[in-house]
Every structure is written in C-alpha cells, then in structure tokens.
C-alpha cells in the first residue's frame, strides 16, 4: 500500500474509534480566530491533533489544534479547530492530510473558512465574503504520484466552490439580516504580510481577498469529489494607500475574525441543517 494512503487510513481509524464509528455528514475547517464555531457543537468529542497518529501540530496564532466532533444543525459533524499551513514548514501532504482523513471518515461536504485581507476597495473589516473562485500561488498539493484511491490525475476545477451552496448561503444571510460579499480568494505562501505593491498586483489580476491557506484543502477535496463551501472573514483592509504609520498586526486579525465568528457560525449551521 502507498505509504501516504496508509498514513491517512491509520489516522482515520484512530478518529473513527473515538467517534464510535459514526460517519460525519460534513467536515469544517476553522481559520484564524474562527474557532468559536466549535463551541456551538453539541455533545462534543474532543480529539487533540497531538494524539492522532501522523498528524502535525498547529502552531499558528488563533488555532487551538483540536478535532471537535458532535451535533451542529441537527447533523453529526467534525470540525478542525485550527488548520496547518505551508508557512509553518509542513509539506503539502501534511497540510492537506486532514481533508483526506475526513474523506475516509465519510464526510459528504467540506466547509472552509479563513481570515483574509480585503484587497477589494469595497470590503471593510468584519465583512463576510463567500468564496466564488480562487487564485493559487501555493504549491499544488496534488504534485507527485496520484493517489488513485481518492481521485483522478487531472481533476476538474471549473467550479471549486459549489454554486448551489453559495446561493443557499445568500438566502440564509438575507433571512438573518446579514450582508454578504462574494469574491475571489488569493493565497500566497506567507508568513509575511504582503507589500502594498503586491496588494495592488493581486487586485489587478482579479483577487478580492488575500490569505495564506485554504486553497490546498479545497484542491484535495475537489480531487475527492467533495462539494466545498468557503467563506473569508475580512480582518484587515489590504490596500496600497496606507497611512505612513500603518502596520499589519496578527493580534488585530484574530480579534477581527472573532468579532465576525458568530455571523459565520449562524450561516454554517443553517447550511448544514438545510443540506
């Protein structure tokens, strides 16, 4: 057996035993400062990453490092309270390992979230952006021998973020009295925040928000034919016309994400309930 597949199955078997064999309906990946959603999960089973065979440990700011399983929106789900990033020094195989593990566990949908800088001039701090598409400047996680057990050598990426779920999200938000943005997410390696010239470049090539994650997980999910819904919380205005004394601050990003987490949680919960 492919050693990569063996690692995935070993981790999935460990988690499945903790879940008493229950199959999760959906997997949720929570970005910086967005772990609050996990607090809404009922009848929680908490599995620290450090206890899962082959799993790395999340070191990023605002990431607790737990798998949380339980009930959300009336369905059994698993949520990652923090993700792994390429900038932490992890390979793309490890960055995306949890997605394949969740596939083996039986998820039917993947929900991804992140904290992002708004390069679109119309975006303000605290806005929620439904991701419609992406531009990837991270290494593609499918480079290397293809894992035929999970998907084809050349997976289609025409609709990386499910159009029906996106439409449903706007209907739910309207019913809750929330305003949503939509746009293209750009991912770079990090860990530096981008320069003003880079922000201008990303805007010119079609990005609305910029971050350092998410896309590798989405590529791996789509490789396995898992429908994906993605949302960015705009935590800073990533423009190229800053005041002379402006600086990007990681603590401020986490605080801004935390302030928007309740709205995101409400939308995710109702989506899971409706699907």
PDB file of C-alpha atoms in Angstrom:
ATOM      1  CA  UNK A   1       0.000   0.000   0.000  1.00  0.00           C
ATOM      2  CA  UNK A   2       1.104   3.585  -0.755  1.00  0.00           C
ATOM      3  CA  UNK A   3       2.658   4.884   2.486  1.00  0.00           C
ATOM      4  CA  UNK A   4       0.691   8.133   2.125  1.00  0.00           C
ATOM      5  CA  UNK A   5      -2.587   6.220   1.940  1.00  0.00           C
ATOM      6  CA  UNK A   6      -1.535   4.054   4.882  1.00  0.00           C
ATOM      7  CA  UNK A   7      -0.909   7.193   6.980  1.00  0.00           C
ATOM      8  CA  UNK A   8      -4.352   8.569   6.051  1.00  0.00           C
ATOM      9  CA  UNK A   9      -6.116   5.320   6.936  1.00  0.00           C
ATOM     10  CA  UNK A  10      -4.251   4.945  10.255  1.00  0.00           C
ATOM     11  CA  UNK A  11      -5.290   8.450  11.329  1.00  0.00           C
ATOM     12  CA  UNK A  12      -8.878   7.850  10.168  1.00  0.00           C
ATOM     13  CA  UNK A  13      -9.086   4.573  12.099  1.00  0.00           C
ATOM     14  CA  UNK A  14      -7.916   6.307  15.298  1.00  0.00           C
ATOM     15  CA  UNK A  15     -10.503   9.089  14.933  1.00  0.00           C
ATOM     16  CA  UNK A  16     -13.272   6.682  13.894  1.00  0.00           C
ATOM     17  CA  UNK A  17     -12.728   4.673  17.076  1.00  0.00           C
ATOM     18  CA  UNK A  18     -13.157   7.874  19.116  1.00  0.00           C
ATOM     19  CA  UNK A  19     -16.384   8.587  17.211  1.00  0.00           C
ATOM     20  CA  UNK A  20     -17.677   5.068  17.862  1.00  0.00           C
ATOM     21  CA  UNK A  21     -17.782   4.515  14.119  1.00  0.00           C
ATOM     22  CA  UNK A  22     -20.273   7.338  13.430  1.00  0.00           C
ATOM     23  CA  UNK A  23     -19.890   8.906   9.985  1.00  0.00           C
ATOM     24  CA  UNK A  24     -19.768  12.723   9.934  1.00  0.00           C
ATOM     25  CA  UNK A  25     -22.076  14.471   7.474  1.00  0.00           C
ATOM     26  CA  UNK A  26     -19.698  17.389   6.957  1.00  0.00           C
ATOM     27  CA  UNK A  27     -16.174  18.495   7.761  1.00  0.00           C
ATOM     28  CA  UNK A  28     -15.445  22.076   8.815  1.00  0.00           C
ATOM     29  CA  UNK A  29     -12.041  23.787   8.787  1.00  0.00           C
ATOM     30  CA  UNK A  30     -11.835  26.866  11.005  1.00  0.00           C
ATOM     31  CA  UNK A  31      -9.282  29.580  10.289  1.00  0.00           C
ATOM     32  CA  UNK A  32      -7.518  32.155  12.468  1.00  0.00           C
ATOM     33  CA  UNK A  33      -9.765  33.420  15.256  1.00  0.00           C
ATOM     34  CA  UNK A  34     -12.744  31.407  13.995  1.00  0.00           C
ATOM     35  CA  UNK A  35     -12.606  28.511  16.449  1.00  0.00           C
ATOM     36  CA  UNK A  36     -15.708  29.916  18.156  1.00  0.00           C
ATOM     37  CA  UNK A  37     -17.933  27.879  15.847  1.00  0.00           C
ATOM     38  CA  UNK A  38     -16.650  24.729  17.535  1.00  0.00           C
ATOM     39  CA  UNK A  39     -18.159  25.977  20.824  1.00  0.00           C
ATOM     40  CA  UNK A  40     -21.631  25.667  19.245  1.00  0.00           C
ATOM     41  CA  UNK A  41     -21.165  21.969  18.523  1.00  0.00           C
ATOM     42  CA  UNK A  42     -23.224  19.889  20.967  1.00  0.00           C
ATOM     43  CA  UNK A  43     -22.268  16.595  22.647  1.00  0.00           C
ATOM     44  CA  UNK A  44     -18.645  17.253  21.858  1.00  0.00           C
ATOM     45  CA  UNK A  45     -15.934  14.683  21.375  1.00  0.00           C
ATOM     46  CA  UNK A  46     -12.567  16.496  21.529  1.00  0.00           C
ATOM     47  CA  UNK A  47      -9.552  14.881  19.864  1.00  0.00           C
ATOM     48  CA  UNK A  48      -6.274  16.854  20.140  1.00  0.00           C
ATOM     49  CA  UNK A  49      -4.185  16.746  16.961  1.00  0.00           C
ATOM     50  CA  UNK A  50      -1.153  15.714  19.006  1.00  0.00           C
ATOM     51  CA  UNK A  51      -2.900  12.407  19.828  1.00  0.00           C
ATOM     52  CA  UNK A  52      -3.734  11.494  16.219  1.00  0.00           C
ATOM     53  CA  UNK A  53      -1.133   9.215  14.550  1.00  0.00           C
ATOM     54  CA  UNK A  54       0.805  11.051  11.845  1.00  0.00           C
ATOM     55  CA  UNK A  55      -0.816  14.433  12.489  1.00  0.00           C
ATOM     56  CA  UNK A  56       1.261  17.605  12.753  1.00  0.00           C
ATOM     57  CA  UNK A  57       0.530  20.202  15.447  1.00  0.00           C
ATOM     58  CA  UNK A  58      -0.996  23.583  14.609  1.00  0.00           C
ATOM     59  CA  UNK A  59       1.335  26.423  15.601  1.00  0.00           C
ATOM     60  CA  UNK A  60      -0.480  29.375  14.003  1.00  0.00           C
ATOM     61  CA  UNK A  61      -1.920  32.234  16.048  1.00  0.00           C
ATOM     62  CA  UNK A  62      -5.609  31.694  16.890  1.00  0.00           C
ATOM     63  CA  UNK A  63      -5.567  27.935  16.152  1.00  0.00           C
ATOM     64  CA  UNK A  64      -6.323  25.636  19.110  1.00  0.00           C
ATOM     65  CA  UNK A  65      -5.343  22.331  17.487  1.00  0.00           C
ATOM     66  CA  UNK A  66      -8.318  20.030  18.096  1.00  0.00           C
ATOM     67  CA  UNK A  67     -10.728  17.902  16.121  1.00  0.00           C
ATOM     68  CA  UNK A  68     -14.203  18.542  17.547  1.00  0.00           C
ATOM     69  CA  UNK A  69     -16.988  16.088  16.677  1.00  0.00           C
ATOM     70  CA  UNK A  70     -20.655  16.424  17.602  1.00  0.00           C
ATOM     71  CA  UNK A  71     -24.004  17.827  16.545  1.00  0.00           C
ATOM     72  CA  UNK A  72     -24.408  21.051  14.535  1.00  0.00           C
ATOM     73  CA  UNK A  73     -27.521  21.968  12.584  1.00  0.00           C
ATOM     74  CA  UNK A  74     -29.043  18.661  13.646  1.00  0.00           C
ATOM     75  CA  UNK A  75     -26.288  16.626  11.978  1.00  0.00           C
ATOM     76  CA  UNK A  76     -23.119  14.894  13.124  1.00  0.00           C
ATOM     77  CA  UNK A  77     -20.051  16.868  12.004  1.00  0.00           C
ATOM     78  CA  UNK A  78     -16.311  17.089  12.565  1.00  0.00           C
ATOM     79  CA  UNK A  79     -14.581  20.457  12.853  1.00  0.00           C
ATOM     80  CA  UNK A  80     -10.906  21.325  12.756  1.00  0.00           C
ATOM     81  CA  UNK A  81     -10.262  23.948  15.404  1.00  0.00           C
ATOM     82  CA  UNK A  82      -7.233  25.277  13.555  1.00  0.00           C
ATOM     83  CA  UNK A  83      -5.524  24.179  10.346  1.00  0.00           C
ATOM     84  CA  UNK A  84      -1.986  23.511   9.136  1.00  0.00           C
ATOM     85  CA  UNK A  85      -0.127  25.940   6.890  1.00  0.00           C
ATOM     86  CA  UNK A  86       2.695  25.638   4.382  1.00  0.00           C
ATOM     87  CA  UNK A  87       4.450  28.568   6.118  1.00  0.00           C
ATOM     88  CA  UNK A  88       4.710  26.530   9.322  1.00  0.00           C
ATOM     89  CA  UNK A  89       7.189  24.341   7.446  1.00  0.00           C
ATOM     90  CA  UNK A  90       4.787  21.481   6.766  1.00  0.00           C
ATOM     91  CA  UNK A  91       4.695  19.705   3.421  1.00  0.00           C
ATOM     92  CA  UNK A  92       1.555  19.973   1.315  1.00  0.00           C
ATOM     93  CA  UNK A  93       0.930  16.302   2.093  1.00  0.00           C
ATOM     94  CA  UNK A  94       0.640  17.186   5.803  1.00  0.00           C
ATOM     95  CA  UNK A  95      -1.237  20.460   5.195  1.00  0.00           C
ATOM     96  CA  UNK A  96      -3.976  18.525   3.390  1.00  0.00           C
ATOM     97  CA  UNK A  97      -3.821  15.273   5.368  1.00  0.00           C
ATOM     98  CA  UNK A  98      -6.946  16.107   7.444  1.00  0.00           C
ATOM     99  CA  UNK A  99      -9.107  16.541   4.326  1.00  0.00           C
ATOM    100  CA  UNK A 100      -8.306  13.055   3.091  1.00  0.00           C
ATOM    101  CA  UNK A 101      -8.789  11.689   6.603  1.00  0.00           C
ATOM    102  CA  UNK A 102     -12.250  13.311   6.699  1.00  0.00           C
ATOM    103  CA  UNK A 103     -12.990  11.793   3.285  1.00  0.00           C
ATOM    104  CA  UNK A 104     -12.205   8.333   4.670  1.00  0.00           C
ATOM    105  CA  UNK A 105     -14.382   9.107   7.702  1.00  0.00           C
ATOM    106  CA  UNK A 106     -17.270   9.679   5.301  1.00  0.00           C
ATOM    107  CA  UNK A 107     -17.903  13.436   5.006  1.00  0.00           C
ATOM    108  CA  UNK A 108     -20.279  14.489   2.224  1.00  0.00           C
ATOM    109  CA  UNK A 109     -19.417  18.207   2.296  1.00  0.00           C
ATOM    110  CA  UNK A 110     -16.450  20.366   3.296  1.00  0.00           C
ATOM    111  CA  UNK A 111     -16.825  23.854   4.775  1.00  0.00           C
ATOM    112  CA  UNK A 112     -13.680  26.008   4.862  1.00  0.00           C
ATOM    113  CA  UNK A 113     -13.110  29.389   6.475  1.00  0.00           C
ATOM    114  CA  UNK A 114     -10.244  31.816   6.835  1.00  0.00           C
ATOM    115  CA  UNK A 115      -9.222  35.275   7.954  1.00  0.00           C
ATOM    116  CA  UNK A 116      -8.258  37.335   4.906  1.00  0.00           C
ATOM    117  CA  UNK A 117      -7.185  40.801   3.867  1.00  0.00           C
ATOM    118  CA  UNK A 118      -9.651  42.650   1.673  1.00  0.00           C
ATOM    119  CA  UNK A 119      -7.889  43.903  -1.450  1.00  0.00           C
ATOM    120  CA  UNK A 120     -11.249  44.874  -2.934  1.00  0.00           C
ATOM    121  CA  UNK A 121     -11.756  48.568  -2.103  1.00  0.00           C
ATOM    122  CA  UNK A 122     -15.446  47.877  -1.339  1.00  0.00           C
ATOM    123  CA  UNK A 123     -14.575  45.478   1.506  1.00  0.00           C
ATOM    124  CA  UNK A 124     -14.437  46.593   5.125  1.00  0.00           C
ATOM    125  CA  UNK A 125     -13.117  44.913   8.276  1.00  0.00           C
ATOM    126  CA  UNK A 126     -15.732  42.436   9.555  1.00  0.00           C
ATOM    127  CA  UNK A 127     -17.273  41.688   6.140  1.00  0.00           C
ATOM    128  CA  UNK A 128     -18.019  38.062   5.286  1.00  0.00           C
ATOM    129  CA  UNK A 129     -17.030  37.031   1.758  1.00  0.00           C
ATOM    130  CA  UNK A 130     -18.430  33.906   0.117  1.00  0.00           C
ATOM    131  CA  UNK A 131     -15.572  32.492  -1.968  1.00  0.00           C
ATOM    132  CA  UNK A 132     -16.599  32.087  -5.611  1.00  0.00           C
ATOM    133  CA  UNK A 133     -13.205  31.108  -7.027  1.00  0.00           C
ATOM    134  CA  UNK A 134      -9.514  31.271  -6.186  1.00  0.00           C
ATOM    135  CA  UNK A 135      -6.037  32.079  -7.483  1.00  0.00           C
ATOM    136  CA  UNK A 136      -3.349  29.768  -6.136  1.00  0.00           C
ATOM    137  CA  UNK A 137       0.260  30.854  -5.513  1.00  0.00           C
ATOM    138  CA  UNK A 138       0.971  27.968  -3.143  1.00  0.00           C
ATOM    139  CA  UNK A 139       2.441  24.636  -4.315  1.00  0.00           C
ATOM    140  CA  UNK A 140      -0.284  22.395  -5.711  1.00  0.00           C
ATOM    141  CA  UNK A 141      -0.912  19.585  -3.186  1.00  0.00           C
ATOM    142  CA  UNK A 142      -1.503  17.047  -5.977  1.00  0.00           C
ATOM    143  CA  UNK A 143       2.083  17.268  -7.279  1.00  0.00           C
ATOM    144  CA  UNK A 144       3.677  13.821  -7.098  1.00  0.00           C
ATOM    145  CA  UNK A 145       2.299  10.322  -7.732  1.00  0.00           C
ATOM    146  CA  UNK A 146      -1.500  10.446  -7.903  1.00  0.00           C
ATOM    147  CA  UNK A 147      -3.480   8.749  -5.143  1.00  0.00           C
ATOM    148  CA  UNK A 148      -5.854   6.835  -7.392  1.00  0.00           C
ATOM    149  CA  UNK A 149      -7.897   5.764  -4.347  1.00  0.00           C
ATOM    150  CA  UNK A 150      -9.016   9.385  -3.944  1.00  0.00           C
ATOM    151  CA  UNK A 151      -9.384  10.825  -7.423  1.00  0.00           C
ATOM    152  CA  UNK A 152      -8.113  11.308 -11.000  1.00  0.00           C
ATOM    153  CA  UNK A 153      -4.693  12.547 -12.086  1.00  0.00           C
ATOM    154  CA  UNK A 154      -6.162  15.759 -13.566  1.00  0.00           C
ATOM    155  CA  UNK A 155      -9.218  16.836 -11.547  1.00  0.00           C
ATOM    156  CA  UNK A 156     -11.565  19.489 -12.923  1.00  0.00           C
ATOM    157  CA  UNK A 157     -11.543  22.835 -11.078  1.00  0.00           C
ATOM    158  CA  UNK A 158     -14.204  24.678 -13.083  1.00  0.00           C
ATOM    159  CA  UNK A 159     -16.441  25.023 -10.008  1.00  0.00           C
ATOM    160  CA  UNK A 160     -14.202  24.630  -6.936  1.00  0.00           C
ATOM    161  CA  UNK A 161     -16.854  26.195  -4.660  1.00  0.00           C
ATOM    162  CA  UNK A 162     -20.310  24.684  -5.016  1.00  0.00           C
ATOM    163  CA  UNK A 163     -22.717  27.156  -6.754  1.00  0.00           C
ATOM    164  CA  UNK A 164     -25.864  25.720  -5.124  1.00  0.00           C
ATOM    165  CA  UNK A 165     -24.469  26.041  -1.603  1.00  0.00           C
ATOM    166  CA  UNK A 166     -23.255  29.572  -2.351  1.00  0.00           C
ATOM    167  CA  UNK A 167     -26.755  30.567  -3.479  1.00  0.00           C
ATOM    168  CA  UNK A 168     -28.243  28.983  -0.355  1.00  0.00           C
ATOM    169  CA  UNK A 169     -25.810  30.968   1.833  1.00  0.00           C
ATOM    170  CA  UNK A 170     -27.057  34.270   0.419  1.00  0.00           C
ATOM    171  CA  UNK A 171     -30.681  33.232   1.020  1.00  0.00           C
ATOM    172  CA  UNK A 172     -29.874  32.285   4.628  1.00  0.00           C
ATOM    173  CA  UNK A 173     -27.932  35.515   5.223  1.00  0.00           C
ATOM    174  CA  UNK A 174     -30.830  37.601   3.893  1.00  0.00           C
ATOM    175  CA  UNK A 175     -33.201  35.821   6.248  1.00  0.00           C
ATOM    176  CA  UNK A 176     -30.888  36.529   9.183  1.00  0.00           C
ATOM    177  CA  UNK A 177     -30.453  40.179   8.197  1.00  0.00           C
ATOM    178  CA  UNK A 178     -26.755  39.744   7.329  1.00  0.00           C
ATOM    179  CA  UNK A 179     -24.993  41.270   4.359  1.00  0.00           C
ATOM    180  CA  UNK A 180     -22.561  39.054   2.438  1.00  0.00           C
ATOM    181  CA  UNK A 181     -19.882  39.877  -0.101  1.00  0.00           C
ATOM    182  CA  UNK A 182     -18.642  37.440  -2.721  1.00  0.00           C
ATOM    183  CA  UNK A 183     -15.328  37.225  -4.482  1.00  0.00           C
ATOM    184  CA  UNK A 184     -12.069  35.550  -5.453  1.00  0.00           C
ATOM    185  CA  UNK A 185      -9.604  34.397  -2.779  1.00  0.00           C
ATOM    186  CA  UNK A 186      -5.870  34.600  -3.455  1.00  0.00           C
ATOM    187  CA  UNK A 187      -3.391  32.509  -1.431  1.00  0.00           C
ATOM    188  CA  UNK A 188       0.347  33.174  -1.114  1.00  0.00           C
ATOM    189  CA  UNK A 189       2.847  31.264   0.989  1.00  0.00           C
ATOM    190  CA  UNK A 190       3.252  33.805   3.802  1.00  0.00           C
ATOM    191  CA  UNK A 191       4.215  34.145   6.586  1.00  0.00           C
ATOM    192  CA  UNK A 192       4.957  37.790   5.761  1.00  0.00           C
ATOM    193  CA  UNK A 193       2.014  40.056   5.133  1.00  0.00           C
ATOM    194  CA  UNK A 194       2.075  41.383   1.614  1.00  0.00           C
ATOM    195  CA  UNK A 195       3.610  44.662   0.455  1.00  0.00           C
ATOM    196  CA  UNK A 196       1.400  47.470  -0.899  1.00  0.00           C
ATOM    197  CA  UNK A 197       2.689  46.717  -4.413  1.00  0.00           C
ATOM    198  CA  UNK A 198       1.721  43.062  -4.026  1.00  0.00           C
ATOM    199  CA  UNK A 199      -1.781  44.022  -2.837  1.00  0.00           C
ATOM    200  CA  UNK A 200      -2.151  46.191  -5.931  1.00  0.00           C
ATOM    201  CA  UNK A 201      -0.955  43.334  -8.143  1.00  0.00           C
ATOM    202  CA  UNK A 202      -3.388  40.843  -6.595  1.00  0.00           C
ATOM    203  CA  UNK A 203      -6.267  43.269  -7.132  1.00  0.00           C
ATOM    204  CA  UNK A 204      -5.233  43.826 -10.754  1.00  0.00           C
ATOM    205  CA  UNK A 205      -5.221  40.080 -11.509  1.00  0.00           C
ATOM    206  CA  UNK A 206      -8.722  39.612 -10.092  1.00  0.00           C
ATOM    207  CA  UNK A 207      -8.430  38.889  -6.360  1.00  0.00           C
ATOM    208  CA  UNK A 208     -10.855  40.308  -3.802  1.00  0.00           C
ATOM    209  CA  UNK A 209      -9.252  38.888  -0.661  1.00  0.00           C
ATOM    210  CA  UNK A 210      -5.818  37.522   0.171  1.00  0.00           C
ATOM    211  CA  UNK A 211      -4.600  34.939   2.680  1.00  0.00           C
ATOM    212  CA  UNK A 212      -2.148  32.100   3.282  1.00  0.00           C
ATOM    213  CA  UNK A 213      -4.316  28.969   3.385  1.00  0.00           C
ATOM    214  CA  UNK A 214      -7.492  27.186   2.278  1.00  0.00           C
ATOM    215  CA  UNK A 215      -6.796  26.547  -1.417  1.00  0.00           C
ATOM    216  CA  UNK A 216      -4.695  23.368  -0.935  1.00  0.00           C
ATOM    217  CA  UNK A 217      -7.501  21.884   1.190  1.00  0.00           C
ATOM    218  CA  UNK A 218     -10.074  22.815  -1.460  1.00  0.00           C
ATOM    219  CA  UNK A 219      -7.993  21.255  -4.253  1.00  0.00           C
ATOM    220  CA  UNK A 220      -7.681  17.995  -2.321  1.00  0.00           C
ATOM    221  CA  UNK A 221     -11.416  17.986  -1.505  1.00  0.00           C
ATOM    222  CA  UNK A 222     -12.344  18.524  -5.149  1.00  0.00           C
ATOM    223  CA  UNK A 223      -9.862  15.811  -6.168  1.00  0.00           C
ATOM    224  CA  UNK A 224     -12.005  13.514  -3.999  1.00  0.00           C
ATOM    225  CA  UNK A 225     -15.241  14.956  -5.480  1.00  0.00           C
ATOM    226  CA  UNK A 226     -16.317  16.550  -2.171  1.00  0.00           C
ATOM    227  CA  UNK A 227     -18.517  19.672  -2.656  1.00  0.00           C
ATOM    228  CA  UNK A 228     -16.939  22.721  -0.961  1.00  0.00           C
ATOM    229  CA  UNK A 229     -18.301  25.908   0.558  1.00  0.00           C
ATOM    230  CA  UNK A 230     -15.802  28.595   1.522  1.00  0.00           C
ATOM    231  CA  UNK A 231     -16.035  31.847   3.456  1.00  0.00           C
ATOM    232  CA  UNK A 232     -13.458  34.526   4.266  1.00  0.00           C
ATOM    233  CA  UNK A 233     -13.752  36.942   7.158  1.00  0.00           C
ATOM    234  CA  UNK A 234     -12.207  40.258   6.104  1.00  0.00           C
ATOM    235  CA  UNK A 235      -9.928  41.122   9.006  1.00  0.00           C
ATOM    236  CA  UNK A 236      -7.930  43.977   7.506  1.00  0.00           C
ATOM    237  CA  UNK A 237      -8.155  46.297   4.525  1.00  0.00           C
ATOM    238  CA  UNK A 238      -5.299  45.116   2.320  1.00  0.00           C
ATOM    239  CA  UNK A 239      -4.889  48.267   0.264  1.00  0.00           C
ATOM    240  CA  UNK A 240      -1.911  50.032  -1.229  1.00  0.00           C
ATOM    241  CA  UNK A 241      -2.703  53.530   0.064  1.00  0.00           C
ATOM    242  CA  UNK A 242      -1.791  53.155   3.741  1.00  0.00           C
ATOM    243  CA  UNK A 243      -1.080  55.939   6.197  1.00  0.00           C
ATOM    244  CA  UNK A 244       2.642  56.279   6.860  1.00  0.00           C
ATOM    245  CA  UNK A 245       2.397  54.735  10.338  1.00  0.00           C
ATOM    246  CA  UNK A 246       0.121  51.775   9.390  1.00  0.00           C
ATOM    247  CA  UNK A 247       1.242  48.212  10.205  1.00  0.00           C
ATOM    248  CA  UNK A 248      -0.478  44.823   9.782  1.00  0.00           C
ATOM    249  CA  UNK A 249      -0.815  43.113  13.166  1.00  0.00           C
ATOM    250  CA  UNK A 250      -1.591  39.417  13.733  1.00  0.00           C
ATOM    251  CA  UNK A 251      -3.397  40.043  17.026  1.00  0.00           C
ATOM    252  CA  UNK A 252      -5.723  42.543  15.338  1.00  0.00           C
ATOM    253  CA  UNK A 253      -6.513  39.977  12.627  1.00  0.00           C
ATOM    254  CA  UNK A 254      -7.546  37.369  15.224  1.00  0.00           C
ATOM    255  CA  UNK A 255      -9.714  39.921  17.096  1.00  0.00           C
ATOM    256  CA  UNK A 256     -11.490  40.984  13.906  1.00  0.00           C
ATOM    257  CA  UNK A 257     -12.157  37.344  12.971  1.00  0.00           C
ATOM    258  CA  UNK A 258     -13.504  36.609  16.442  1.00  0.00           C
ATOM    259  CA  UNK A 259     -15.943  39.531  16.166  1.00  0.00           C
ATOM    260  CA  UNK A 260     -17.387  38.106  12.921  1.00  0.00           C
ATOM    261  CA  UNK A 261     -17.388  34.464  14.009  1.00  0.00           C
ATOM    262  CA  UNK A 262     -20.969  34.482  15.353  1.00  0.00           C
ATOM    263  CA  UNK A 263     -22.412  35.522  11.981  1.00  0.00           C
ATOM    264  CA  UNK A 264     -20.349  32.934  10.157  1.00  0.00           C
ATOM    265  CA  UNK A 265     -21.399  30.267  12.656  1.00  0.00           C
ATOM    266  CA  UNK A 266     -25.097  31.047  12.135  1.00  0.00           C
ATOM    267  CA  UNK A 267     -24.740  30.721   8.351  1.00  0.00           C
ATOM    268  CA  UNK A 268     -22.711  27.486   8.511  1.00  0.00           C
ATOM    269  CA  UNK A 269     -25.172  25.970  10.977  1.00  0.00           C
ATOM    270  CA  UNK A 270     -28.234  26.676   8.833  1.00  0.00           C
ATOM    271  CA  UNK A 271     -26.476  25.487   5.681  1.00  0.00           C
ATOM    272  CA  UNK A 272     -25.710  22.154   7.342  1.00  0.00           C
ATOM    273  CA  UNK A 273     -29.299  21.929   8.548  1.00  0.00           C
ATOM    274  CA  UNK A 274     -30.692  22.518   5.036  1.00  0.00           C
ATOM    275  CA  UNK A 275     -28.350  20.285   3.063  1.00  0.00           C
TER     276      UNK A 275
END
